[in-house]
Tab-separated table of C-alpha atoms in Angstrom:
chain	number	residue	atom	x	y	z
A	1	MET	CA	-123.406	66.796	-15.217
A	2	PRO	CA	-126.608	64.843	-13.700
A	3	TRP	CA	-129.838	65.211	-15.660
A	4	PRO	CA	-132.361	67.754	-14.352
A	5	PRO	CA	-135.104	66.148	-12.168
A	6	SER	CA	-138.353	65.315	-13.713
A	7	PRO	CA	-140.989	67.956	-13.530
A	8	GLN	CA	-142.361	68.530	-9.908
A	9	ARG	CA	-145.563	67.009	-9.176
A	10	PRO	CA	-147.667	68.684	-6.481
A	11	ASP	CA	-146.197	68.571	-3.023
A	12	THR	CA	-149.422	66.577	-1.919
A	13	VAL	CA	-148.315	64.093	-4.374
A	14	ARG	CA	-144.596	63.911	-3.849
A	15	SER	CA	-144.721	64.162	-0.009
A	16	GLY	CA	-144.395	60.965	1.592
A	17	LEU	CA	-144.022	59.010	-1.220
A	18	ILE	CA	-140.981	56.930	-0.303
A	19	ALA	CA	-142.908	56.043	3.064
A	20	ARG	CA	-146.100	55.163	1.182
A	21	ARG	CA	-143.975	52.939	-1.029
A	22	LYS	CA	-142.880	50.955	2.039
A	23	ARG	CA	-146.276	50.205	2.945
A	24	ILE	CA	-148.505	46.981	2.005
A	25	CYS	CA	-150.049	48.521	-1.255
A	26	GLY	CA	-153.274	47.299	-2.579
A	27	LEU	CA	-154.287	45.298	0.590
A	28	ARG	CA	-155.990	46.296	3.961
A	29	ARG	CA	-155.718	44.645	7.417
A	30	ARG	CA	-159.039	43.281	8.652
A	31	ASN	CA	-158.922	41.692	12.179
A	32	GLY	CA	-155.286	41.094	11.715
A	33	VAL	CA	-155.670	39.321	8.204
A	34	LEU	CA	-154.692	41.087	5.057
A	35	ASP	CA	-157.546	41.401	2.433
A	36	THR	CA	-157.716	42.815	-0.879
A	37	VAL	CA	-159.378	46.005	-1.371
A	38	PRO	CA	-161.850	46.406	-4.556
A	39	MET	CA	-160.789	49.112	-7.112
A	40	ARG	CA	-162.029	50.350	-10.430
A	41	PHE	CA	-159.879	48.530	-13.009
A	42	GLY	CA	-160.583	48.558	-16.695
A	43	VAL	CA	-160.543	45.415	-18.895
A	44	VAL	CA	-157.322	44.944	-20.414
A	45	PRO	CA	-157.578	45.726	-24.229
A	46	SER	CA	-157.766	42.774	-26.280
A	47	SER	CA	-154.696	43.459	-28.325
A	48	VAL	CA	-152.449	43.872	-25.128
A	49	ARG	CA	-153.957	40.469	-23.940
A	50	ARG	CA	-153.405	38.693	-26.992
A	51	ASP	CA	-149.921	39.963	-27.691
A	52	VAL	CA	-148.569	39.216	-24.146
A	53	LEU	CA	-149.839	35.719	-24.248
A	54	ASN	CA	-148.725	35.157	-27.918
A	55	TRP	CA	-145.108	36.467	-27.133
A	56	HIS	CA	-144.574	35.635	-23.446
A	57	GLY	CA	-146.906	32.526	-22.757
A	58	GLY	CA	-147.219	31.588	-19.019
A	59	ALA	CA	-144.934	34.499	-17.769
A	60	GLY	CA	-147.294	36.739	-19.858
A	61	GLN	CA	-150.294	35.267	-18.046
A	62	ALA	CA	-148.631	35.699	-14.576
A	63	TRP	CA	-148.269	39.332	-15.464
A	64	LEU	CA	-151.827	39.755	-16.637
A	65	ASP	CA	-153.002	37.900	-13.394
A	66	GLU	CA	-150.958	40.313	-11.137
A	67	LEU	CA	-151.855	43.410	-13.163
A	68	PRO	CA	-154.869	44.422	-10.973
A	69	ARG	CA	-152.893	44.219	-7.649
A	70	THR	CA	-149.928	46.207	-9.531
A	71	VAL	CA	-152.302	48.999	-10.263
A	72	TRP	CA	-153.748	49.097	-6.801
A	73	SER	CA	-150.399	49.339	-5.413
A	74	LEU	CA	-149.314	52.224	-7.534
A	75	LYS	CA	-152.672	53.911	-7.113
A	76	ARG	CA	-151.791	53.855	-3.275
A	77	ALA	CA	-148.251	54.961	-4.034
A	78	TRP	CA	-148.937	57.751	-6.477
A	79	ALA	CA	-152.090	59.054	-5.103
A	80	PHE	CA	-153.989	59.090	-8.252
A	81	ARG	CA	-157.462	57.951	-9.335
A	82	ILE	CA	-158.404	56.455	-12.597
A	83	ASP	CA	-159.980	58.787	-14.999
A	84	GLY	CA	-161.310	56.560	-17.864
A	85	PRO	CA	-161.051	53.302	-19.453
A	86	PRO	CA	-157.719	52.011	-20.685
A	87	TYR	CA	-156.367	53.195	-23.975
A	88	GLY	CA	-156.286	50.504	-26.756
A	89	GLY	CA	-153.990	49.703	-29.658
A	90	GLY	CA	-151.112	48.777	-27.500
A	91	SER	CA	-149.081	45.657	-27.639
A	92	HIS	CA	-147.587	44.914	-24.216
A	93	SER	CA	-148.556	47.637	-21.709
A	94	TYR	CA	-151.575	48.630	-19.926
A	95	VAL	CA	-152.154	52.358	-20.242
A	96	VAL	CA	-155.041	54.126	-18.325
A	97	PRO	CA	-155.917	57.810	-17.896
A	98	VAL	CA	-155.581	58.982	-14.409
A	99	LEU	CA	-155.988	62.207	-12.225
A	100	LEU	CA	-153.452	63.473	-9.786
A	101	GLU	CA	-154.555	64.574	-6.185
A	102	ASP	CA	-154.674	68.140	-7.482
A	103	GLY	CA	-156.600	67.275	-10.557
A	104	THR	CA	-153.551	67.310	-12.888
A	105	PRO	CA	-154.394	64.747	-15.854
A	106	ALA	CA	-151.550	62.174	-16.241
A	107	VAL	CA	-151.241	58.509	-17.526
A	108	LEU	CA	-150.401	55.318	-15.753
A	109	LYS	CA	-148.231	53.081	-17.990
A	110	VAL	CA	-147.707	49.369	-16.562
A	111	ILE	CA	-145.390	47.460	-19.440
A	112	TYR	CA	-144.545	43.928	-19.715
A	113	ARG	CA	-140.631	44.485	-19.626
A	114	ASP	CA	-138.557	43.085	-22.444
A	115	GLU	CA	-135.306	43.913	-24.292
A	116	GLU	CA	-137.168	46.831	-26.366
A	117	ASN	CA	-138.861	48.531	-23.758
A	118	ARG	CA	-137.172	48.305	-20.519
A	119	ALA	CA	-135.288	51.470	-20.842
A	120	GLU	CA	-138.414	53.533	-21.785
A	121	PRO	CA	-138.243	55.316	-18.563
A	122	THR	CA	-134.458	56.101	-19.086
A	123	ALA	CA	-135.101	57.737	-22.365
A	124	LEU	CA	-138.168	59.707	-21.053
A	125	ARG	CA	-135.930	60.954	-17.947
A	126	GLN	CA	-133.242	62.240	-20.141
A	127	TYR	CA	-135.564	63.916	-22.782
A	128	ALA	CA	-136.837	65.773	-19.939
A	129	GLY	CA	-139.804	66.642	-21.652
A	130	ASP	CA	-138.079	68.112	-24.864
A	131	GLY	CA	-140.167	66.901	-27.611
A	132	ALA	CA	-141.597	63.952	-25.703
A	133	VAL	CA	-143.936	63.317	-22.620
A	134	HIS	CA	-142.672	64.098	-19.294
A	135	LEU	CA	-141.903	61.210	-17.053
A	136	TYR	CA	-143.568	62.286	-13.827
A	137	ASP	CA	-142.559	59.194	-11.767
A	138	TYR	CA	-141.137	55.730	-12.283
A	139	ASP	CA	-141.381	52.559	-10.129
A	140	PRO	CA	-138.317	50.314	-10.703
A	141	GLU	CA	-139.914	47.211	-9.292
A	142	THR	CA	-142.690	47.086	-11.770
A	143	GLY	CA	-141.246	49.218	-14.562
A	144	ALA	CA	-144.477	51.404	-14.271
A	145	MET	CA	-144.253	55.058	-15.469
A	146	LEU	CA	-146.477	58.092	-14.409
A	147	LEU	CA	-146.716	60.154	-17.470
A	148	GLU	CA	-147.632	63.571	-18.588
A	149	ARG	CA	-151.116	63.369	-20.669
A	150	ALA	CA	-150.912	64.714	-24.080
A	151	VAL	CA	-153.940	66.566	-24.965
A	152	PRO	CA	-155.707	66.229	-27.380
A	153	GLY	CA	-153.503	63.428	-28.126
A	154	ASN	CA	-154.289	62.752	-31.813
A	155	ARG	CA	-151.872	60.771	-33.417
A	156	LEU	CA	-149.745	62.237	-36.229
A	157	LYS	CA	-150.533	59.284	-38.518
A	158	SER	CA	-154.287	60.096	-39.035
A	159	THR	CA	-153.975	63.994	-38.709
A	160	ARG	CA	-155.362	65.659	-41.698
A	161	PHE	CA	-153.843	69.153	-42.707
A	162	PHE	CA	-156.203	71.751	-44.289
A	163	GLY	CA	-155.470	72.480	-47.564
A	164	HIS	CA	-152.942	69.644	-48.187
A	165	LYS	CA	-153.350	66.611	-50.554
A	166	THR	CA	-152.448	63.369	-49.591
A	167	PRO	CA	-148.743	63.490	-50.885
A	168	ALA	CA	-148.252	67.049	-49.415
A	169	ALA	CA	-149.562	66.091	-46.207
A	170	ALA	CA	-147.362	63.014	-46.072
A	171	TRP	CA	-144.329	65.127	-46.498
A	172	ARG	CA	-145.448	67.522	-43.878
A	173	ARG	CA	-145.945	64.406	-41.455
A	174	ILE	CA	-142.391	63.162	-42.339
A	175	GLY	CA	-140.952	66.612	-41.778
A	176	ILE	CA	-142.584	66.806	-38.306
A	177	ALA	CA	-141.374	63.272	-37.438
A	178	THR	CA	-137.927	63.479	-38.527
A	179	GLY	CA	-137.602	66.868	-36.893
A	180	LEU	CA	-138.715	65.478	-33.400
A	181	TYR	CA	-136.682	62.373	-33.727
A	182	ARG	CA	-133.531	64.385	-34.510
A	183	ARG	CA	-134.121	66.450	-31.476
A	184	LEU	CA	-134.556	63.492	-29.115
A	185	TRP	CA	-131.327	61.706	-30.269
A	186	ARG	CA	-128.739	62.789	-27.673
A	187	PRO	CA	-125.841	61.635	-25.745
A	188	TYR	CA	-126.580	59.077	-23.112
A	189	GLU	CA	-125.629	59.576	-19.454
A	190	PRO	CA	-125.953	56.703	-16.824
A	191	GLU	CA	-128.120	57.393	-13.885
A	192	ALA	CA	-128.778	55.225	-10.976
A	193	GLY	CA	-132.054	53.515	-10.770
A	194	TYR	CA	-132.513	53.646	-14.424
A	195	PRO	CA	-131.974	50.857	-16.806
A	196	GLU	CA	-129.275	51.027	-19.617
A	197	PRO	CA	-130.645	50.894	-23.132
A	198	PRO	CA	-129.478	47.853	-24.954
A	199	ALA	CA	-127.016	48.453	-27.781
A	200	ALA	CA	-128.265	48.503	-31.477
A	201	THR	CA	-125.201	46.455	-32.461
A	202	GLY	CA	-126.797	43.461	-30.427
A	203	MET	CA	-129.657	43.464	-33.261
A	204	LEU	CA	-126.861	43.262	-35.807
A	205	ASP	CA	-125.143	40.330	-34.111
A	206	ALA	CA	-128.354	38.458	-33.888
A	207	TRP	CA	-129.251	39.091	-37.491
A	208	ARG	CA	-125.842	37.981	-38.501
A	209	ALA	CA	-125.970	34.747	-36.463
A	210	GLU	CA	-129.579	33.953	-38.056
A	211	TYR	CA	-128.601	34.828	-41.495
A	212	ALA	CA	-125.290	32.957	-41.759
A	213	ASP	CA	-127.078	29.950	-40.777
A	214	ALA	CA	-130.108	30.142	-42.641
A	215	THR	CA	-132.946	27.512	-42.719
A	216	PRO	CA	-134.078	26.308	-45.904
A	217	GLU	CA	-137.400	28.042	-45.267
A	218	LEU	CA	-135.659	31.341	-44.312
A	219	ILE	CA	-133.743	31.271	-47.726
A	220	GLU	CA	-136.853	30.669	-49.684
A	221	ARG	CA	-138.859	33.337	-48.055
A	222	VAL	CA	-136.008	35.994	-48.048
A	223	GLY	CA	-133.762	34.922	-50.853
A	224	ASP	CA	-130.143	33.846	-50.900
A	225	ASP	CA	-128.988	37.201	-52.391
A	226	ARG	CA	-130.573	39.456	-49.762
A	227	LEU	CA	-129.203	37.359	-46.990
A	228	ARG	CA	-125.992	37.575	-48.526
A	229	ASP	CA	-126.566	41.359	-48.808
A	230	ALA	CA	-127.788	41.591	-45.149
A	231	LEU	CA	-124.665	40.120	-43.755
A	232	ALA	CA	-122.670	42.563	-45.482
A	233	LEU	CA	-124.761	45.327	-44.192
A	234	CYS	CA	-124.504	43.936	-40.639
A	235	ASP	CA	-120.712	44.083	-41.183
A	236	ALA	CA	-121.085	47.798	-42.696
A	237	LEU	CA	-122.853	48.927	-39.669
A	238	ALA	CA	-120.947	47.358	-36.881
A	239	ASP	CA	-118.881	50.479	-36.205
A	240	PRO	CA	-121.041	53.434	-35.798
A	241	PRO	CA	-119.770	56.893	-35.960
A	242	GLU	CA	-121.470	58.110	-33.065
A	243	LEU	CA	-123.763	56.710	-30.173
A	244	GLY	CA	-126.381	58.138	-28.258
A	245	ILE	CA	-130.151	57.437	-27.313
A	246	GLY	CA	-131.596	56.128	-30.462
A	247	ASN	CA	-135.194	54.836	-30.692
A	248	ARG	CA	-136.170	51.516	-32.395
A	249	ASP	CA	-139.847	52.367	-32.841
A	250	THR	CA	-140.002	55.254	-34.805
A	251	HIS	CA	-143.287	55.646	-36.751
A	252	LEU	CA	-146.331	58.292	-37.013
A	253	GLY	CA	-148.324	56.415	-34.457
A	254	ASN	CA	-146.002	57.206	-31.556
A	255	ILE	CA	-146.318	61.114	-32.104
A	256	VAL	CA	-149.407	62.817	-30.679
A	257	SER	CA	-150.751	66.180	-30.637
A	258	ALA	CA	-150.461	68.212	-27.343
A	259	GLU	CA	-150.860	71.889	-25.831
A	260	ARG	CA	-147.239	72.802	-24.609
A	261	GLU	CA	-145.738	71.636	-27.869
A	262	PRO	CA	-147.594	70.999	-31.131
A	263	TRP	CA	-146.521	67.206	-31.171
A	264	LEU	CA	-144.872	65.043	-28.644
A	265	VAL	CA	-143.491	61.525	-28.878
A	266	ILE	CA	-144.637	58.801	-26.850
A	267	ASP	CA	-143.790	54.990	-26.187
A	268	PRO	CA	-139.911	55.326	-27.090
A	269	LYS	CA	-137.907	52.127	-27.397
A	270	PRO	CA	-134.355	53.360	-26.527
A	271	TYR	CA	-131.239	51.709	-27.883
A	272	LEU	CA	-127.754	52.900	-27.936
A	273	ALA	CA	-127.303	53.616	-31.352
A	274	GLU	CA	-126.353	56.062	-34.309
A	275	ARG	CA	-128.638	58.626	-35.599
A	276	ALA	CA	-129.134	56.492	-38.868
A	277	PHE	CA	-130.633	53.817	-36.558
A	278	ASP	CA	-133.840	56.004	-36.055
A	279	GLY	CA	-134.139	56.469	-39.843
A	280	GLY	CA	-134.006	52.721	-40.574
A	281	TYR	CA	-137.362	51.679	-39.063
A	282	PHE	CA	-138.864	55.103	-40.175
A	283	LEU	CA	-137.797	54.687	-43.658
A	284	PHE	CA	-138.908	51.084	-43.469
A	285	MET	CA	-142.430	52.139	-42.326
A	286	GLN	CA	-142.926	54.936	-44.818
A	287	GLN	CA	-141.580	52.739	-47.901
A	288	LEU	CA	-143.981	50.177	-46.981
A	289	TYR	CA	-147.095	51.979	-46.145
A	290	GLY	CA	-146.644	55.616	-47.209
A	291	PRO	CA	-147.399	57.229	-50.573
A	292	HIS	CA	-143.711	58.294	-51.114
A	293	SER	CA	-140.848	55.897	-52.032
A	294	GLY	CA	-137.322	55.298	-53.111
A	295	GLY	CA	-134.544	58.096	-53.250
A	296	GLU	CA	-136.643	61.118	-52.616
A	297	LEU	CA	-137.929	59.511	-49.410
A	298	LEU	CA	-134.677	58.399	-48.475
A	299	ARG	CA	-133.214	61.615	-48.949
A	300	ALA	CA	-135.875	63.400	-46.976
A	301	VAL	CA	-135.604	61.088	-44.039
A	302	ALA	CA	-131.857	61.267	-43.818
A	303	GLU	CA	-131.807	64.966	-44.116
A	304	GLY	CA	-134.618	65.276	-41.516
A	305	LEU	CA	-132.603	63.373	-38.942
A	306	GLY	CA	-129.307	64.617	-39.856
A	307	ALA	CA	-127.998	61.261	-40.640
A	308	ASP	CA	-125.930	59.783	-43.172
A	309	ALA	CA	-128.232	58.380	-46.053
A	310	ASP	CA	-126.276	55.394	-46.915
A	311	ARG	CA	-126.516	54.143	-43.182
A	312	VAL	CA	-130.065	54.988	-42.991
A	313	ARG	CA	-130.767	52.984	-46.166
A	314	ALA	CA	-128.644	50.179	-44.799
A	315	TRP	CA	-130.439	49.975	-41.549
A	316	ALA	CA	-133.830	50.177	-43.433
A	317	LEU	CA	-132.990	47.255	-45.770
A	318	LEU	CA	-132.065	45.208	-42.433
A	319	ARG	CA	-135.497	45.980	-41.190
A	320	PHE	CA	-137.182	44.730	-44.406
A	321	THR	CA	-135.051	41.652	-44.313
A	322	ASP	CA	-136.023	40.989	-40.744
A	323	HIS	CA	-139.718	41.720	-41.706
A	324	LEU	CA	-139.711	39.083	-44.334
A	325	ALA	CA	-137.951	36.653	-42.138
A	326	GLU	CA	-140.660	36.962	-39.622
A	327	THR	CA	-143.868	37.399	-41.719
A	328	ASP	CA	-145.685	34.071	-43.429
A	329	ASP	CA	-148.454	36.134	-44.907
A	330	GLU	CA	-147.931	35.695	-48.735
A	331	ARG	CA	-149.681	38.933	-49.597
A	332	ASP	CA	-147.423	40.651	-46.973
A	333	ILE	CA	-144.450	38.893	-48.249
A	334	GLU	CA	-145.113	40.264	-51.577
A	335	ALA	CA	-145.700	43.968	-50.700
A	336	ALA	CA	-142.624	44.107	-48.405
A	337	SER	CA	-140.453	42.567	-51.315
A	338	LYS	CA	-141.600	45.077	-53.686
A	339	ALA	CA	-141.156	48.043	-51.420
A	340	MET	CA	-137.578	46.598	-50.515
A	341	ARG	CA	-136.815	46.330	-54.052
A	342	GLU	CA	-137.589	50.081	-54.717
A	343	LEU	CA	-135.294	50.906	-51.913
A	344	GLU	CA	-132.566	48.661	-53.102
A	345	ASP	CA	-132.573	50.432	-56.475
A	346	ALA	CA	-132.657	54.077	-54.820
């Protein structure tokens, strides 16, 4: 059965959309010559510019150079006006508040497409607003999305709960988050025009190749025993008991307060994966940065997600191994190694 369409935007916005997309957007013709049209365009946040350039080099610079024209083209096609400065804190997307023609608040998100995020519109389309922001529209050419604006939009990570001290508040955040991620995991149904999410088993294949032929530097940083354990975990997870739309980027910063539901997920990184996959990164983040750890945390995450605890633990240990393999900060390595040891002993 096909997925239901995205919630309808006003007729004034949707009517003629296909025709408008066929026009040359962001340009105007003056005496037979195409000329650019000035637009209100916020400065790209420094974190986005830095990460795009660090990770993607010349291709990232080309994306940044083209970004003003891309936004202007989308502005013409989707009939919105920019409603404030871009949001900060992202890594490789330009996100800015906009207003639709009827005054409805929304968000424009233009992503630098990569393996992790290319299927974000697919996941949001299939979530259909159930625990996540609505996808109003999607441009396959650029990967840009027009999204519901969550108001007030406070991140669960930094929300304080009246009458809750730090440990109790942390448990409440964990319960809210795992409940949402449990709702969002669902079977994947292909749909024309929307990218298929990559398979989480591809991550296992990449780790297996890297750790089986580890460099001396990698062995020194991670440890011989942990690399052998990681290879065994890759084999143990290779045949998942179920497949659906998982999320590679499950953490408290990607859940924000809203009005139609108390909390909504933003910025999913969908992969075809088992439920325990979602718990791997979430448990890794909580074990490393949260006030709770060990077996009690593992059980809470697994039960909240409805996932097998041993497989959640295995995915989390692999995320720890990957983290140790990628970081070169000594203090970070020490903290991650300690947190990983607590989970190994759980």
